[in-house]
CSV table of C-alpha atoms in Angstrom, one decimal:
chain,number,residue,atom,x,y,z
A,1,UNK,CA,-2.0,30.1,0.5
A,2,UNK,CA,-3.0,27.2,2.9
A,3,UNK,CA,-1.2,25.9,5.1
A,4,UNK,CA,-0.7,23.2,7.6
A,5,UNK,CA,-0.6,24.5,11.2
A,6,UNK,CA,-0.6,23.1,14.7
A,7,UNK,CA,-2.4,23.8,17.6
A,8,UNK,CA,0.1,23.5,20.7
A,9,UNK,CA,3.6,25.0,20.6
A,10,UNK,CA,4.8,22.9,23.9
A,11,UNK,CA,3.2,19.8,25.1
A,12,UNK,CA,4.9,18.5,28.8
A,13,UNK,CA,3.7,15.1,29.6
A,14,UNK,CA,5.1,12.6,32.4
A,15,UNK,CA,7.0,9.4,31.7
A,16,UNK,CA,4.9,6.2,30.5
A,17,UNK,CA,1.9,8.6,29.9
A,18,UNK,CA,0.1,8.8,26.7
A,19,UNK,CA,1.0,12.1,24.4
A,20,UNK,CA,-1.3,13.6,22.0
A,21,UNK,CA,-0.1,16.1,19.5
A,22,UNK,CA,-2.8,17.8,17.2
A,23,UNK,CA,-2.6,19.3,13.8
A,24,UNK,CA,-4.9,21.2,11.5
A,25,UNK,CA,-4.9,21.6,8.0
A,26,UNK,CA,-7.0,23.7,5.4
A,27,UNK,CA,-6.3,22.4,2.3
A,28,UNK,CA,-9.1,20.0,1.6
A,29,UNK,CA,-7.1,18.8,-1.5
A,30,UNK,CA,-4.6,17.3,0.7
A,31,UNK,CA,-4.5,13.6,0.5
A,32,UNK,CA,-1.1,12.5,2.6
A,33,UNK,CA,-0.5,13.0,5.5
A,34,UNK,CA,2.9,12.8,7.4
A,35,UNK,CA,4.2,13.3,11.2
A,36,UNK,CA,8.1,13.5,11.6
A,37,UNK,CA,10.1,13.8,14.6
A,38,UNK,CA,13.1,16.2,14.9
A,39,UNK,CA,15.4,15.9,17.6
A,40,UNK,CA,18.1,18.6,18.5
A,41,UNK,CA,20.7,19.3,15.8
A,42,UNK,CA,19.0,16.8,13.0
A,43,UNK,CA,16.9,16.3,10.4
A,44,UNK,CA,13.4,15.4,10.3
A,45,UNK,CA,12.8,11.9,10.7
A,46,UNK,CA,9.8,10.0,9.4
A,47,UNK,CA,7.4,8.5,11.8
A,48,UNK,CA,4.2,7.2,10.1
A,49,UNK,CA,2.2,8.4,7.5
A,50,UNK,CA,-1.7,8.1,6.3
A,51,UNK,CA,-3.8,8.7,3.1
A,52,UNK,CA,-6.8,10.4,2.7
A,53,UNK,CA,-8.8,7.3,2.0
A,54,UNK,CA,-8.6,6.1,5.8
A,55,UNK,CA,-8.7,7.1,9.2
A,56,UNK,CA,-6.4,5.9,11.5
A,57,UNK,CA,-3.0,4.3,11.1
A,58,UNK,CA,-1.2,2.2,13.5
A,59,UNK,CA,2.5,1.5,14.1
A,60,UNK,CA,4.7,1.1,17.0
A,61,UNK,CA,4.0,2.9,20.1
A,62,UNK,CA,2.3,5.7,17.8
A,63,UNK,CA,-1.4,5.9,15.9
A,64,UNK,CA,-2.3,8.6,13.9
A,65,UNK,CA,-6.2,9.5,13.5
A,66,UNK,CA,-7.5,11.9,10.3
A,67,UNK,CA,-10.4,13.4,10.4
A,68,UNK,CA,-11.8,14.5,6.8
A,69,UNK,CA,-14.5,16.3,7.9
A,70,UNK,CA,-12.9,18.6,10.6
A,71,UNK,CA,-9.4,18.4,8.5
A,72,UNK,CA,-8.0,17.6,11.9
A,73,UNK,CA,-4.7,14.9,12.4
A,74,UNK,CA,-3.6,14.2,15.4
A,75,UNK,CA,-0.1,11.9,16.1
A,76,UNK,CA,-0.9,9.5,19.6
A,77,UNK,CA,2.1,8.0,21.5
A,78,UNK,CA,1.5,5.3,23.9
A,79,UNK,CA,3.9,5.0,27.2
A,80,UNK,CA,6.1,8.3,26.1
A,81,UNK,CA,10.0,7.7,26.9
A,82,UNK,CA,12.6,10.0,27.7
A,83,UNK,CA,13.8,9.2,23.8
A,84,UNK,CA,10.2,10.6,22.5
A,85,UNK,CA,11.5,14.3,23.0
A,86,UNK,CA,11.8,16.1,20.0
A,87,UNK,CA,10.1,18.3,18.0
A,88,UNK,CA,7.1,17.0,16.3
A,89,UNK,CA,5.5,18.2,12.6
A,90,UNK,CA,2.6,17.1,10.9
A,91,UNK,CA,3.0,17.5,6.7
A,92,UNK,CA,1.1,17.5,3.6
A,93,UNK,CA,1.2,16.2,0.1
A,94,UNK,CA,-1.0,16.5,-2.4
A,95,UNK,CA,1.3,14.2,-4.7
A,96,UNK,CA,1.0,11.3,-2.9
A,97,UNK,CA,4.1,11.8,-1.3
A,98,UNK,CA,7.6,11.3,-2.2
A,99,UNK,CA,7.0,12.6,-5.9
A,100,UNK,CA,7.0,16.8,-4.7
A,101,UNK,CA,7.8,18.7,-1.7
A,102,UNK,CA,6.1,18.6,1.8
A,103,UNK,CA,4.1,21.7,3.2
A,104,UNK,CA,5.1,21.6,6.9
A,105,UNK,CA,3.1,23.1,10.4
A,106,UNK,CA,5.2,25.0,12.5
A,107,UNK,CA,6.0,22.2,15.0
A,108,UNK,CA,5.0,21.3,19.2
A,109,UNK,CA,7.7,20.4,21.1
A,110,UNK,CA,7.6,17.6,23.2
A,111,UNK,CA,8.8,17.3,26.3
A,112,UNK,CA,9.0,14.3,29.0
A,113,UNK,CA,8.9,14.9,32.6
A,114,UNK,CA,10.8,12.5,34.8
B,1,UNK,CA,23.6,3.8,3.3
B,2,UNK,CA,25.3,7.2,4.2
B,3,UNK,CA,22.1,8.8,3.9
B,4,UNK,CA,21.8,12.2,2.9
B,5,UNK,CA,24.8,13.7,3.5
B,6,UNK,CA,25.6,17.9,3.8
B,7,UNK,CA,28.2,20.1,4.2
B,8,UNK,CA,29.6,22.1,5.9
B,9,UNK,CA,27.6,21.5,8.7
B,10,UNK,CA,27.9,24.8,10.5
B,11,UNK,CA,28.8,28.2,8.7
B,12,UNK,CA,29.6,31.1,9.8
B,13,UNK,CA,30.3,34.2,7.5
B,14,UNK,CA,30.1,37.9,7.1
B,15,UNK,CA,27.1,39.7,5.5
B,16,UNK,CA,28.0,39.9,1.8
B,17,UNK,CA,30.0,37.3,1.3
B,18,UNK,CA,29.3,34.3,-1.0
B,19,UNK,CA,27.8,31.3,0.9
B,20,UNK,CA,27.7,27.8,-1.1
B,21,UNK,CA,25.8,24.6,0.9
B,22,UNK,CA,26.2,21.2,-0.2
B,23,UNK,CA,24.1,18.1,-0.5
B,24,UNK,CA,24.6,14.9,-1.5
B,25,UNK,CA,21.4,12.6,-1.6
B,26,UNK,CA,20.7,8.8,-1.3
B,27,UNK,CA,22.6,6.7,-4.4
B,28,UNK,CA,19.3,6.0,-6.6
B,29,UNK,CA,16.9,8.8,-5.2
B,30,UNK,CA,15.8,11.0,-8.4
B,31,UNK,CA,14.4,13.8,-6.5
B,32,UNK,CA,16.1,16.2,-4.6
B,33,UNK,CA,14.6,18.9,-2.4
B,34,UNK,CA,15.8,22.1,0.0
B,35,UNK,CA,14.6,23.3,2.9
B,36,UNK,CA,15.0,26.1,5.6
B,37,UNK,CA,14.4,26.0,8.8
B,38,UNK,CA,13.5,29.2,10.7
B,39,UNK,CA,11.7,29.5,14.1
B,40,UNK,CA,9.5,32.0,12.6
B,41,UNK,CA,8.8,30.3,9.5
B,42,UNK,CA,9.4,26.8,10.6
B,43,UNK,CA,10.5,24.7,7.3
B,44,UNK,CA,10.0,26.0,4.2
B,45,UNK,CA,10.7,24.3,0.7
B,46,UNK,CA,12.5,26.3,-1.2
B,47,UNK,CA,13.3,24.1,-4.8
B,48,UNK,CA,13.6,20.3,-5.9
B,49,UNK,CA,15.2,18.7,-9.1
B,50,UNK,CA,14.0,15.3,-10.4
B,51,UNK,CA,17.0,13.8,-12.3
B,52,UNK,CA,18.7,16.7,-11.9
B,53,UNK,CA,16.2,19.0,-13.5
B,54,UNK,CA,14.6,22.4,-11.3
B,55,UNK,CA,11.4,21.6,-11.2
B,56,UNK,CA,10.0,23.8,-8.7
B,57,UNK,CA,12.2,26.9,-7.7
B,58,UNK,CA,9.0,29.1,-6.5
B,59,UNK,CA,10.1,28.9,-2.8
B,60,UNK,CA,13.5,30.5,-3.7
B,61,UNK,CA,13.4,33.9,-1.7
B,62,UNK,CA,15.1,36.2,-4.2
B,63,UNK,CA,17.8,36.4,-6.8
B,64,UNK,CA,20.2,35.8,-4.1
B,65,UNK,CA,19.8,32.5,-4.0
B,66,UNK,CA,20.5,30.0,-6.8
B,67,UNK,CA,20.5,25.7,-6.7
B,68,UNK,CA,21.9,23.7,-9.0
B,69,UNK,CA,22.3,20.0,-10.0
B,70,UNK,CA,25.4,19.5,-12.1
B,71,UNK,CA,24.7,15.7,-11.4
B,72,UNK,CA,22.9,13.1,-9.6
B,73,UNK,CA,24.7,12.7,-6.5
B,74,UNK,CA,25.5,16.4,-5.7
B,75,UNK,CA,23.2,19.3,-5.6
B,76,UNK,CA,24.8,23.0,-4.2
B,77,UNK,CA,22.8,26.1,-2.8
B,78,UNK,CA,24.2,29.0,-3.1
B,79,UNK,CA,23.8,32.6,-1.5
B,80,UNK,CA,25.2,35.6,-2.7
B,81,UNK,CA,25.4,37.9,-1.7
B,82,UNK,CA,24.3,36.5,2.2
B,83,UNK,CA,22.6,38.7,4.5
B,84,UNK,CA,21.7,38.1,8.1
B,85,UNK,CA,18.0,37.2,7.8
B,86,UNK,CA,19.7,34.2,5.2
B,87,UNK,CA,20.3,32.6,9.1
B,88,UNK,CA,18.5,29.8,9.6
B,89,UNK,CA,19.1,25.8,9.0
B,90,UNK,CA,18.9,25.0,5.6
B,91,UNK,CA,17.7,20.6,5.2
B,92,UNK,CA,18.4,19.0,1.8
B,93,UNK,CA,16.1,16.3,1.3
B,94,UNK,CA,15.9,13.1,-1.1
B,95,UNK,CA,13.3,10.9,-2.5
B,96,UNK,CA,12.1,8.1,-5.0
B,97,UNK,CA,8.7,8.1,-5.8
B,98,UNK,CA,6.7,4.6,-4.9
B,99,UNK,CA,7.5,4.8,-1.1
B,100,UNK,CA,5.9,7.9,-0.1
B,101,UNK,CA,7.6,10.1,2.8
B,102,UNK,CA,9.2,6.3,4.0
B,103,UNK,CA,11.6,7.0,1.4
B,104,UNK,CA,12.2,10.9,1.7
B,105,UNK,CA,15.1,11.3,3.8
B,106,UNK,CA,16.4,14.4,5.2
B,107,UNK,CA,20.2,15.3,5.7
B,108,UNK,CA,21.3,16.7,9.0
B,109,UNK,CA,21.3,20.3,8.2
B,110,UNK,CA,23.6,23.1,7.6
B,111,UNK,CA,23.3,25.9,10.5
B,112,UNK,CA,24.1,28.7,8.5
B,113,UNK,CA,25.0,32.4,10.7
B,114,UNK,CA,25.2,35.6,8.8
B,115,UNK,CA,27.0,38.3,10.9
């Protein structure tokens, strides 16, 4: 079936950088998008979501960018902290979200350098 | 709010035995979901109830595994008889529609060990 998947399994990136983690997708019938953080020993935690019908998203510290025509999301990070490492997933919805379950990628792990 | 609360929260047991997980999700949340986490598979839905109804159990590996939602605020998963490839974390999840994933909440997991 399709799936979401990721590109990077490991991304390292130095304290107060920028972090960029990518996703790909293949379902073209996907119209939510999600990125959750997981940190050691917990469950995934929501960060931001977007829909279909735009192409960027902005909240704290973090902007996520879709791109329809390449079925490419990618989750931005501005001025990474030592608090930012965790594992990272994009997910799909086709429901909207909330109203079904998610299809997740297999996660890059995030790790800040002193 | 509690949030999502499972238990036990690590398990440890013998190939064959009976393994039961518990959830209990977010006071007003209708849906219900469970995951497991594997390194190879990553996370992997495998049922949800809305108001306490299976709706979608096609994620459920095998026989071996059975949910259930006597109620609204606690849902079980149960394994029997466990093997060792049943290892893995195993997320309950709740939701109300209206929010999208703001309002899907994840428990902290149950890391279950089959020796």
């Amino acid at each position: 079936g399709e799936s979401v998947g990721l590109h990077l399994p490991t991304l390292s990136v130095q304290e107060g950088d920028n972090s960029i983690i990518n996703c790909a997708y293949s379902n073209s019938a996907s119209d939510y998008f999600i990125w959750y953080k997981q940190e050691s020993g917990k469950g995934p935690q929501f960060i931001i979501d977007i829909r279909s019908n735009m192409d960027k998203r902005q909240g704290q510290r973090v902007t996520v960018l879709l791109n329809k025509t390449v079925k490419h999301l990618s989750l931005q990070i501005a001025a990474t902290q030592p608090g930012d490492s965790a594992v990272y997933f994009c997910a799909e919805n086709q429901a909207g979200g909330g109203a079904d379950g998610l299809t997740f990628g297999k996660g890059t792990h995030l790790i800040i350098q002193p | 709010d509690a949030g999502v609360i499972q238990s036990p929260r690590h398990e440890v047991t013998e190939m064959g035995q009976e393994v039961t997980l518990r959830c209990k999700p977010i006071s007003g949340h209708d849906y219900l979901f469970w995951y497991r986490q594997t390194m190879m598979r990553g996370l992997e839905l495998l049922i949800y109830f809305n108001n306490n109804v299976p709706i979608d159990d096609s994620g459920m590996p095998e026989d071996r595994f059975s949910a259930k939602m006597p109620n609204a605020s606690f849902s079980t998963l149960k394994i029997q008889p466990s093997e060792p490839r049943d290892s893995a974390v195993y997320f309950c999840a709740s939701s109300t529609p209206g929010q999208g994933a703001r309002g899907y909440t994840f428990g902290s997991g149950t890391r279950l060990t089959v020796v």
